[in-house]
Short mmCIF file of C-alpha atoms in Angstrom, two decimals:
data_model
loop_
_atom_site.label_atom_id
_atom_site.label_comp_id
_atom_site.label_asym_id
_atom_site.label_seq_id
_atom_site.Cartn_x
_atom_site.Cartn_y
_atom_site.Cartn_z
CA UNK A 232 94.79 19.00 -109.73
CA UNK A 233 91.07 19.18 -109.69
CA UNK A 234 88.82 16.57 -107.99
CA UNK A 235 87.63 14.03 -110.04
CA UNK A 236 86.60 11.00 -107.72
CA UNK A 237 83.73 11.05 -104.68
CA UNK A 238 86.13 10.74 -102.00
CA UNK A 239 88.35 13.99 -103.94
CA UNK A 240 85.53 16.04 -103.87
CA UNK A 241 84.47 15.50 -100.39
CA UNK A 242 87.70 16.07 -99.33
CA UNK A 243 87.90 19.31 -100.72
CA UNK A 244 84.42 20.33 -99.52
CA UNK A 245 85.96 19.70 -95.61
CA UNK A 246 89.05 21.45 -96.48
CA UNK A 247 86.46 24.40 -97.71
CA UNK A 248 84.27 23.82 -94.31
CA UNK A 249 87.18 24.39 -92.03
CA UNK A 250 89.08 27.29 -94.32
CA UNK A 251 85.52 29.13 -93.74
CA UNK A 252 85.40 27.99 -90.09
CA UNK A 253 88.71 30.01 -89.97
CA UNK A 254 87.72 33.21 -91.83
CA UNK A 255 83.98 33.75 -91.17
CA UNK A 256 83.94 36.96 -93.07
CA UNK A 257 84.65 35.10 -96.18
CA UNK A 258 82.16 32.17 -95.01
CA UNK A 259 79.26 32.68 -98.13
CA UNK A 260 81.27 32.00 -101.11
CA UNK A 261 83.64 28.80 -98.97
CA UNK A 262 80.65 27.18 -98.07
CA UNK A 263 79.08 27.60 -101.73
CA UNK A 264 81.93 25.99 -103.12
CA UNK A 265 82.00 23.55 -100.76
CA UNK A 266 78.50 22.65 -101.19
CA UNK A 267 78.82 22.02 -104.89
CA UNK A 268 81.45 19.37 -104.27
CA UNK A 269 79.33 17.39 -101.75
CA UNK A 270 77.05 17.27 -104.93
CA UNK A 271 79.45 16.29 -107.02
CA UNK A 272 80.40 13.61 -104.55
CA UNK A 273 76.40 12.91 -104.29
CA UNK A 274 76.46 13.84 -100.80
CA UNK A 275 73.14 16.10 -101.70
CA UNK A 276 71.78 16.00 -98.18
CA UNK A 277 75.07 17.20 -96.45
CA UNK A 278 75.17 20.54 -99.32
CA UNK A 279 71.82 20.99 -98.88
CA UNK A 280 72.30 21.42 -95.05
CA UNK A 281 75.01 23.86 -96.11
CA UNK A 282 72.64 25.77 -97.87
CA UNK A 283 69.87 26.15 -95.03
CA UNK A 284 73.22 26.93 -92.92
CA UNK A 285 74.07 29.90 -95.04
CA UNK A 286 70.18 31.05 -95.38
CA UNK A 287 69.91 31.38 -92.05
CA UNK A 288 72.45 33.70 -91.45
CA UNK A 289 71.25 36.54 -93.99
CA UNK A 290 73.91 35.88 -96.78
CA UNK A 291 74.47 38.39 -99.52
CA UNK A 292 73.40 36.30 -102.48
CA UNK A 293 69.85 34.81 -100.83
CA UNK A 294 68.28 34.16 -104.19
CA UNK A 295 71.50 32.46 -105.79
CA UNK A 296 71.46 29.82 -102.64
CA UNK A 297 68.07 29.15 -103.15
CA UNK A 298 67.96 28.68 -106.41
CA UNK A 299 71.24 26.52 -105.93
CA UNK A 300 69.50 24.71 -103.17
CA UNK A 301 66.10 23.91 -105.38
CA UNK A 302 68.02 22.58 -108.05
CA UNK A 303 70.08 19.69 -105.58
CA UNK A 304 66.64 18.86 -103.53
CA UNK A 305 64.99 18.36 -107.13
CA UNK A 306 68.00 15.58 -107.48
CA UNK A 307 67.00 13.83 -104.70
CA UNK A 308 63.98 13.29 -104.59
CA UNK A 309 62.21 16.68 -102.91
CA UNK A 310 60.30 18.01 -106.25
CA UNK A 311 57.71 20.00 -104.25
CA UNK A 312 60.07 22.16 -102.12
CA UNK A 313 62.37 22.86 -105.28
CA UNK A 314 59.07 23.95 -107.41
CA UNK A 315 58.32 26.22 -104.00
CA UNK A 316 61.76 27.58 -103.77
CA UNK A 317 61.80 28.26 -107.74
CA UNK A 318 58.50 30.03 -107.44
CA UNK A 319 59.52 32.34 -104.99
CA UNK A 320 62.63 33.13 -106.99
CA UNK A 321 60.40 34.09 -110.07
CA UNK A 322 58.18 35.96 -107.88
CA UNK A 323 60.92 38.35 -105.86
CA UNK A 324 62.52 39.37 -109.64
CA UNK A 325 66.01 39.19 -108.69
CA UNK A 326 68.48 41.63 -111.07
CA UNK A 327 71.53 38.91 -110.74
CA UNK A 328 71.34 36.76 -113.71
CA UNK A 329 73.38 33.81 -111.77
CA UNK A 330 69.73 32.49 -109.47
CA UNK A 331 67.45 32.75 -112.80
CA UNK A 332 70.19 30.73 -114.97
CA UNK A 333 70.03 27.75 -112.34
CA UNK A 334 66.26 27.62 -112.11
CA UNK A 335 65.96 27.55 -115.34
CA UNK A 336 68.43 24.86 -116.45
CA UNK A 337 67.06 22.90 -113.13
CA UNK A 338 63.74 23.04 -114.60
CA UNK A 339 65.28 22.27 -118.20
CA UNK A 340 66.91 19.13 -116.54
CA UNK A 341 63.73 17.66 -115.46
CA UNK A 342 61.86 18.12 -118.93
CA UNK A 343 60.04 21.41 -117.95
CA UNK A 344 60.94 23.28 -120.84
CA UNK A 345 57.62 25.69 -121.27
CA UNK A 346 58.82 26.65 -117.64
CA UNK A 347 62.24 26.99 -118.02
CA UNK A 348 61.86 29.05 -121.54
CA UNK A 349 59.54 31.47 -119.04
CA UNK A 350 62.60 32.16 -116.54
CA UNK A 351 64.78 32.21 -119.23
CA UNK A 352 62.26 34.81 -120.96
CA UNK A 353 61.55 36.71 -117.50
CA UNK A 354 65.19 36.96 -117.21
CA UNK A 355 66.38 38.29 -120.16
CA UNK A 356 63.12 41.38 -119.92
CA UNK A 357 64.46 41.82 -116.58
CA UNK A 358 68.37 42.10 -117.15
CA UNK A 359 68.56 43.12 -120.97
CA UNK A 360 67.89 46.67 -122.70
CA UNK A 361 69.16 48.57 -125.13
CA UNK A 362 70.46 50.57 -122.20
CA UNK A 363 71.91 48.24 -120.85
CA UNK A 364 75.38 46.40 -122.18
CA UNK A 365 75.46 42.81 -122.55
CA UNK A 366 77.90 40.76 -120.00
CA UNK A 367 79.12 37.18 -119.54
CA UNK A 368 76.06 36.43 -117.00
CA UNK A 369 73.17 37.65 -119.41
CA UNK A 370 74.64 36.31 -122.41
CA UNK A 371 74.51 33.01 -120.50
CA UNK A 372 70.78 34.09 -120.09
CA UNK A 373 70.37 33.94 -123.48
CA UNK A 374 72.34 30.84 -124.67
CA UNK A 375 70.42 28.89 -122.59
CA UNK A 376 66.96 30.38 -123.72
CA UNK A 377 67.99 29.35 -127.67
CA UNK A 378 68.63 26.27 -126.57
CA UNK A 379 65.11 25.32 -124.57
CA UNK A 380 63.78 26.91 -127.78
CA UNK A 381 64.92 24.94 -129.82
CA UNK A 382 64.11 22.23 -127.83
CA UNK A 383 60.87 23.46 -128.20
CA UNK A 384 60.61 24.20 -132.16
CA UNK A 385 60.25 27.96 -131.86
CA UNK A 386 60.80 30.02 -134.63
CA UNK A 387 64.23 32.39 -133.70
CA UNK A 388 63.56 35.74 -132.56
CA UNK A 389 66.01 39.18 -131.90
CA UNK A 390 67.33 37.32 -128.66
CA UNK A 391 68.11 34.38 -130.58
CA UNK A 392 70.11 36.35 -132.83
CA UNK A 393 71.82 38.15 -129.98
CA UNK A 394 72.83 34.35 -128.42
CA UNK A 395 73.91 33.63 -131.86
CA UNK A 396 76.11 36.73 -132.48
CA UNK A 397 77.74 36.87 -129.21
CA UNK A 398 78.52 32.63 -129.61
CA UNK A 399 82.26 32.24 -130.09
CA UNK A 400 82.80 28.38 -130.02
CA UNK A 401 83.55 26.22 -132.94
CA UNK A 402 80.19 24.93 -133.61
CA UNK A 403 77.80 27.15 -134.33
CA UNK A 404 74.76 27.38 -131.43
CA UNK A 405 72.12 26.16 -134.26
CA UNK A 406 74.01 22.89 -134.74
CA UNK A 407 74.70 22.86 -131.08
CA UNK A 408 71.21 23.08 -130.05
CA UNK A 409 69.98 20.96 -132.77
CA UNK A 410 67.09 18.44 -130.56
CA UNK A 411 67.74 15.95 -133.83
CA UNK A 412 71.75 15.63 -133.30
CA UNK A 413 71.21 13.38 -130.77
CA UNK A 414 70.19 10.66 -133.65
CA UNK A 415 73.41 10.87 -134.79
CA UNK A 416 74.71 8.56 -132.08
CA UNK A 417 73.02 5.80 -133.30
CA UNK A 418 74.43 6.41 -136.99
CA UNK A 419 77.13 4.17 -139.15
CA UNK A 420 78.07 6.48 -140.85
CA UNK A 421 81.83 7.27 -139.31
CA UNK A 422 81.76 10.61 -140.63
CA UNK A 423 78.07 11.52 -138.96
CA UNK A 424 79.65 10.15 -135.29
CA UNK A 425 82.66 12.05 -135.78
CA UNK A 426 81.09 15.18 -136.36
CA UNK A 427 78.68 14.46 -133.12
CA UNK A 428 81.49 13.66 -131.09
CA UNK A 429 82.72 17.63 -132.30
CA UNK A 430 79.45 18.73 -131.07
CA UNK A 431 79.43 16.81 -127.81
CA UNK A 432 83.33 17.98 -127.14
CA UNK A 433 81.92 21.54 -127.40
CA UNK A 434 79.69 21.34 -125.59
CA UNK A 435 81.15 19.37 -122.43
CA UNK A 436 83.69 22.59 -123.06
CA UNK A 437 80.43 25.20 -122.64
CA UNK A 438 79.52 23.46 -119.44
CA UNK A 439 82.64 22.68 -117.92
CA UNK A 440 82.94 26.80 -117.78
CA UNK A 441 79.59 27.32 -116.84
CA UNK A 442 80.13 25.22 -113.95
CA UNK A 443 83.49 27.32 -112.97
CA UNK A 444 81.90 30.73 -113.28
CA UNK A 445 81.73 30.79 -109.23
CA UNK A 446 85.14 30.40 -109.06
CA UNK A 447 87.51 31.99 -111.61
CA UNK A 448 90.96 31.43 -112.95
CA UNK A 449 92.88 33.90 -111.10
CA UNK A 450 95.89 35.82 -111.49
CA UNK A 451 97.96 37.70 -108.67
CA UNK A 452 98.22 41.11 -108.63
CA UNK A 453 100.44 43.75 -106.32
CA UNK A 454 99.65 47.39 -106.42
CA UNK A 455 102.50 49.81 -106.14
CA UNK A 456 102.71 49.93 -102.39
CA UNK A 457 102.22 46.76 -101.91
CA UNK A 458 104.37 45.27 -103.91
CA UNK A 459 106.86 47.30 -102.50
CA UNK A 460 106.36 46.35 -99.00
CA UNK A 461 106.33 42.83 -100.42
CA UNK A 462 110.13 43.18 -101.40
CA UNK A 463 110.92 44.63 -98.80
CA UNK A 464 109.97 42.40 -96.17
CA UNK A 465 110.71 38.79 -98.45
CA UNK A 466 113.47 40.15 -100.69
CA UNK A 467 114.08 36.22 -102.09
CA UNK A 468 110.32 37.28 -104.33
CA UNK A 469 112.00 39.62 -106.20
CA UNK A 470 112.72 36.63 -108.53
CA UNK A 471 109.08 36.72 -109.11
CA UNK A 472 108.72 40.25 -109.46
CA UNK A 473 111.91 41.88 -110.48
CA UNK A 474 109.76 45.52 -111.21
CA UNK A 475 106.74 46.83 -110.79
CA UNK A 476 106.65 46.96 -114.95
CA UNK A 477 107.60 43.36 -115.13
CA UNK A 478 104.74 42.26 -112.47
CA UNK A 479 101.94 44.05 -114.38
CA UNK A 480 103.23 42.99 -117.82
CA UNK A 481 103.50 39.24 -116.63
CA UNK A 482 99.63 40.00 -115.36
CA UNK A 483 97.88 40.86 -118.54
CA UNK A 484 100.24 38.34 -120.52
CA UNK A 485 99.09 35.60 -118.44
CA UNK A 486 95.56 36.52 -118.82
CA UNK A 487 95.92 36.67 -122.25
CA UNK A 488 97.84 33.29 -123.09
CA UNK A 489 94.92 31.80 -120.74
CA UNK A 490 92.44 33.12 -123.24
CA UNK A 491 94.05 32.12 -126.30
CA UNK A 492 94.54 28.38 -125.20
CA UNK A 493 90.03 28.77 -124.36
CA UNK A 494 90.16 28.86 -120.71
CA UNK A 495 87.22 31.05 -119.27
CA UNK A 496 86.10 33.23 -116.52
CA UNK A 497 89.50 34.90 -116.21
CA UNK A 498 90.08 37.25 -113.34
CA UNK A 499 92.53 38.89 -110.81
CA UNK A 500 92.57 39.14 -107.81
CA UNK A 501 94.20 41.81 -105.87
CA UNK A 502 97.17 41.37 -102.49
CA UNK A 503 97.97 42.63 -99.49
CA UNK A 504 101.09 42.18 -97.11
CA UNK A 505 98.80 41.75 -94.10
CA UNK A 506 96.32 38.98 -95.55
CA UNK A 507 99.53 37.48 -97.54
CA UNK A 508 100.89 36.75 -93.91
CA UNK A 509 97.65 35.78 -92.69
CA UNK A 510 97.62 33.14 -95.02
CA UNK A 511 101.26 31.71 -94.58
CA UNK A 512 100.57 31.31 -90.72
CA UNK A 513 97.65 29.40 -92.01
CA UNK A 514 99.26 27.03 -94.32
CA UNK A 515 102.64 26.88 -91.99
CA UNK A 516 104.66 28.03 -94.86
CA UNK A 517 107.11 30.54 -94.87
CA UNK A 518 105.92 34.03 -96.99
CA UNK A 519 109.13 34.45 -98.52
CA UNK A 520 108.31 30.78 -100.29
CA UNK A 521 107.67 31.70 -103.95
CA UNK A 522 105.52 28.11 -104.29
CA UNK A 523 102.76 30.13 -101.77
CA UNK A 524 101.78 32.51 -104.11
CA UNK A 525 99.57 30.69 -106.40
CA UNK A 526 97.78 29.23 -103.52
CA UNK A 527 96.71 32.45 -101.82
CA UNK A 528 96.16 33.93 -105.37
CA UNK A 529 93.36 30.59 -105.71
CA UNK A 530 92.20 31.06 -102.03
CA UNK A 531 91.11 34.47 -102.51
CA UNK A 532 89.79 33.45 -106.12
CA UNK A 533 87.45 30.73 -103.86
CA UNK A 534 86.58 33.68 -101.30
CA UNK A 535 84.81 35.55 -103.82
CA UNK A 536 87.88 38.44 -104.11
CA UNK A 537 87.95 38.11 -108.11
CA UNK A 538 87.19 41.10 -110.62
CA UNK A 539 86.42 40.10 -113.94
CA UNK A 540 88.79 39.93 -117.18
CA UNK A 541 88.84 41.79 -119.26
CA UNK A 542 86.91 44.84 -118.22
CA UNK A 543 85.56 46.36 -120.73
CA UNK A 544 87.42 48.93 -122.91
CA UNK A 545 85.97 52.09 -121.08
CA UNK A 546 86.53 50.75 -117.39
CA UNK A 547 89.29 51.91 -115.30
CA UNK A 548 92.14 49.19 -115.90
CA UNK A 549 92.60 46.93 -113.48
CA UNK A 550 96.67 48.41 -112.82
CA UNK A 551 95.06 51.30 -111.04
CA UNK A 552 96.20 53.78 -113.11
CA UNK A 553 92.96 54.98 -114.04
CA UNK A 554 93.48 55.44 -117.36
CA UNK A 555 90.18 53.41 -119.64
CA UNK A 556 91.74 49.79 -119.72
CA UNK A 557 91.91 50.31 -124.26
CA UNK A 558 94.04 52.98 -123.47
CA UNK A 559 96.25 50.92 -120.86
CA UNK A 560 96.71 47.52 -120.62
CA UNK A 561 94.19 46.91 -122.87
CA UNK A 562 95.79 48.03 -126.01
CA UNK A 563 97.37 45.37 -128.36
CA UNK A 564 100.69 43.97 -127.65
CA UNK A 565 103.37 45.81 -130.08
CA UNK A 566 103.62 42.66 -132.54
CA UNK A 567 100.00 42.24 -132.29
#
């Protein structure tokens, strides 16, 4: 079950503190997550000293944690070091979409929209070409830059278009973006409040999975030789895995059924007998327990060991056979 209360998420940010206490290696993306459940719990001083922690030990993502950390001192009161942080962000050009998204929607937050529509522009000249193929992250770019847009009353232009094509939700982004929906809250008309509460719903939907995108919905995966060593070792799993055929079928199924019921950022996330182990000493459980395996599968989702699903229908599947994933698990089920 997810945190919902203060005193949930601040639980789960120690729990994170002393998992990353244990494995050091994985200590960047712990302490992240930790971090943004102290500010969920408002504890915005404690996650910001988690971010000047992880600065200070010259993380891999520098320009994600401070653009992370300039959007929780803005919360609390510290406007002048956010605008400093956000202008050396904008200045140093970063090529991961993730740091420009959260400057801009801090600035967006606080009313700054000529600002924020510049990152959001900046960004999308930076990340976007024709060369270049369109992911998750930059299409995020671009949602967010229709929106401040037409916050501001611009006219659309070709990214606009792009933001709307790529849009998959129920409401279409116009109606979503609409500055003039939020009058429909104070309507009696029942029919104009039900169709705003449709809007809202989506969009509590589009940021629920924005907010997730650090840490994805993962799925378990055993290569061939480790799988077999798995058996081996805890035959009572081959209830969970009765062949290798089975295991990667179940895989992609599971990813798929995810997809279909709307859940986002999908991934998988590779084992090994060795760090399986490692993490049943951890947690005092026994490895041959079939109830551990969902738990290490979301551990190493929360370290950062994810790969995005689907790839895309050229990339080597993600079952290692190296066959293009449309020509492997990719391809539609038999019934499809």
């Amino acid at each position: 079950m997810r945190p919902d209360t203060p005193a949930e998420h601040t639980a789960e940010a120690e729990r994170l503190i002393r998992t990353a206490t244990r494995y050091p290696e994985d200590q960047e993306p712990l302490l992240l997550q930790a971090a943004a459940h102290l500010e969920l719990a408002d504890a915005r001083e404690r996650a910001s000293a988690l971010y000047d922690q992880l600065l200070s030990a010259s993380p891999a993502n520098p320009h994600l944690i401070k653009a992370l950390q300039a959007a929780n001192l803005w919360e609390y009161g510290h406007e002048a070091e956010a605008r400093a942080l956000i202008s050396g962000i904008r200045a140093a050009a970063p090529t991961d979409p993730a740091p420009w998204e959260v400057i801009a929607e801090a600035l967006e937050s606080h009313d700054e929209l000529e600002a924020s529509h510049e990152c959001f522009t900046e960004a999308a000249t930076l990340l976007t070409s024709e060369d270049t193929p369109l992911t998750h992250a930059t299409t995020a770019l671009l949602t967010g830059r229709h929106r401040v847009r037409r916050l501001l009353a611009l006219p659309h232009d070709d990214w606009d278009m792009v933001a709307d094509t790529r849009h998959t939700g129920p409401i279409p982004l116009d109606e979503l973006h609409d500055p003039k929906r939020i009058w429909a809250l104070g309507s009696n008309d029942p029919a104009e409040l039900r169709a705003e509460i449709a809007r809202l719903r989506a969009e509590l939907g589009d940021r629920r999975a924005a907010l997730s995108r650090p840490f994805p919905v993962a799925i378990l995966h055993w290569p061939a030789r480790e799988l077999s060593e798995l058996l081996t070792s805890y035959p009572t799993l081959a209830t969970e895995y009765p062949t290798r055929e089975a295991h990667l079928k179940s895989v992609e199924s599971s990813l798929r059924a995810l997809s279909a019921s709307g859940t986002t950022n999908l991934g998988i996330v590779t084992g090994s007998v060795p760090s399986y182990e490692a993490f049943a000493a951890s947690e005092k459980t026994s490895p041959a327990s079939p109830a551990l395996l969902p738990e290490y599968a979301t551990t190493l989702a929360a370290r950062g060991k994810a790969t995005p699903w689907p790839p895309t229908p050229t990339a080597p599947c993600w079952c290692t056979s190296g066959k293009p994933y449309a020509e492997c698990h990719g391809q539609p089920a038999p019934d499809a």
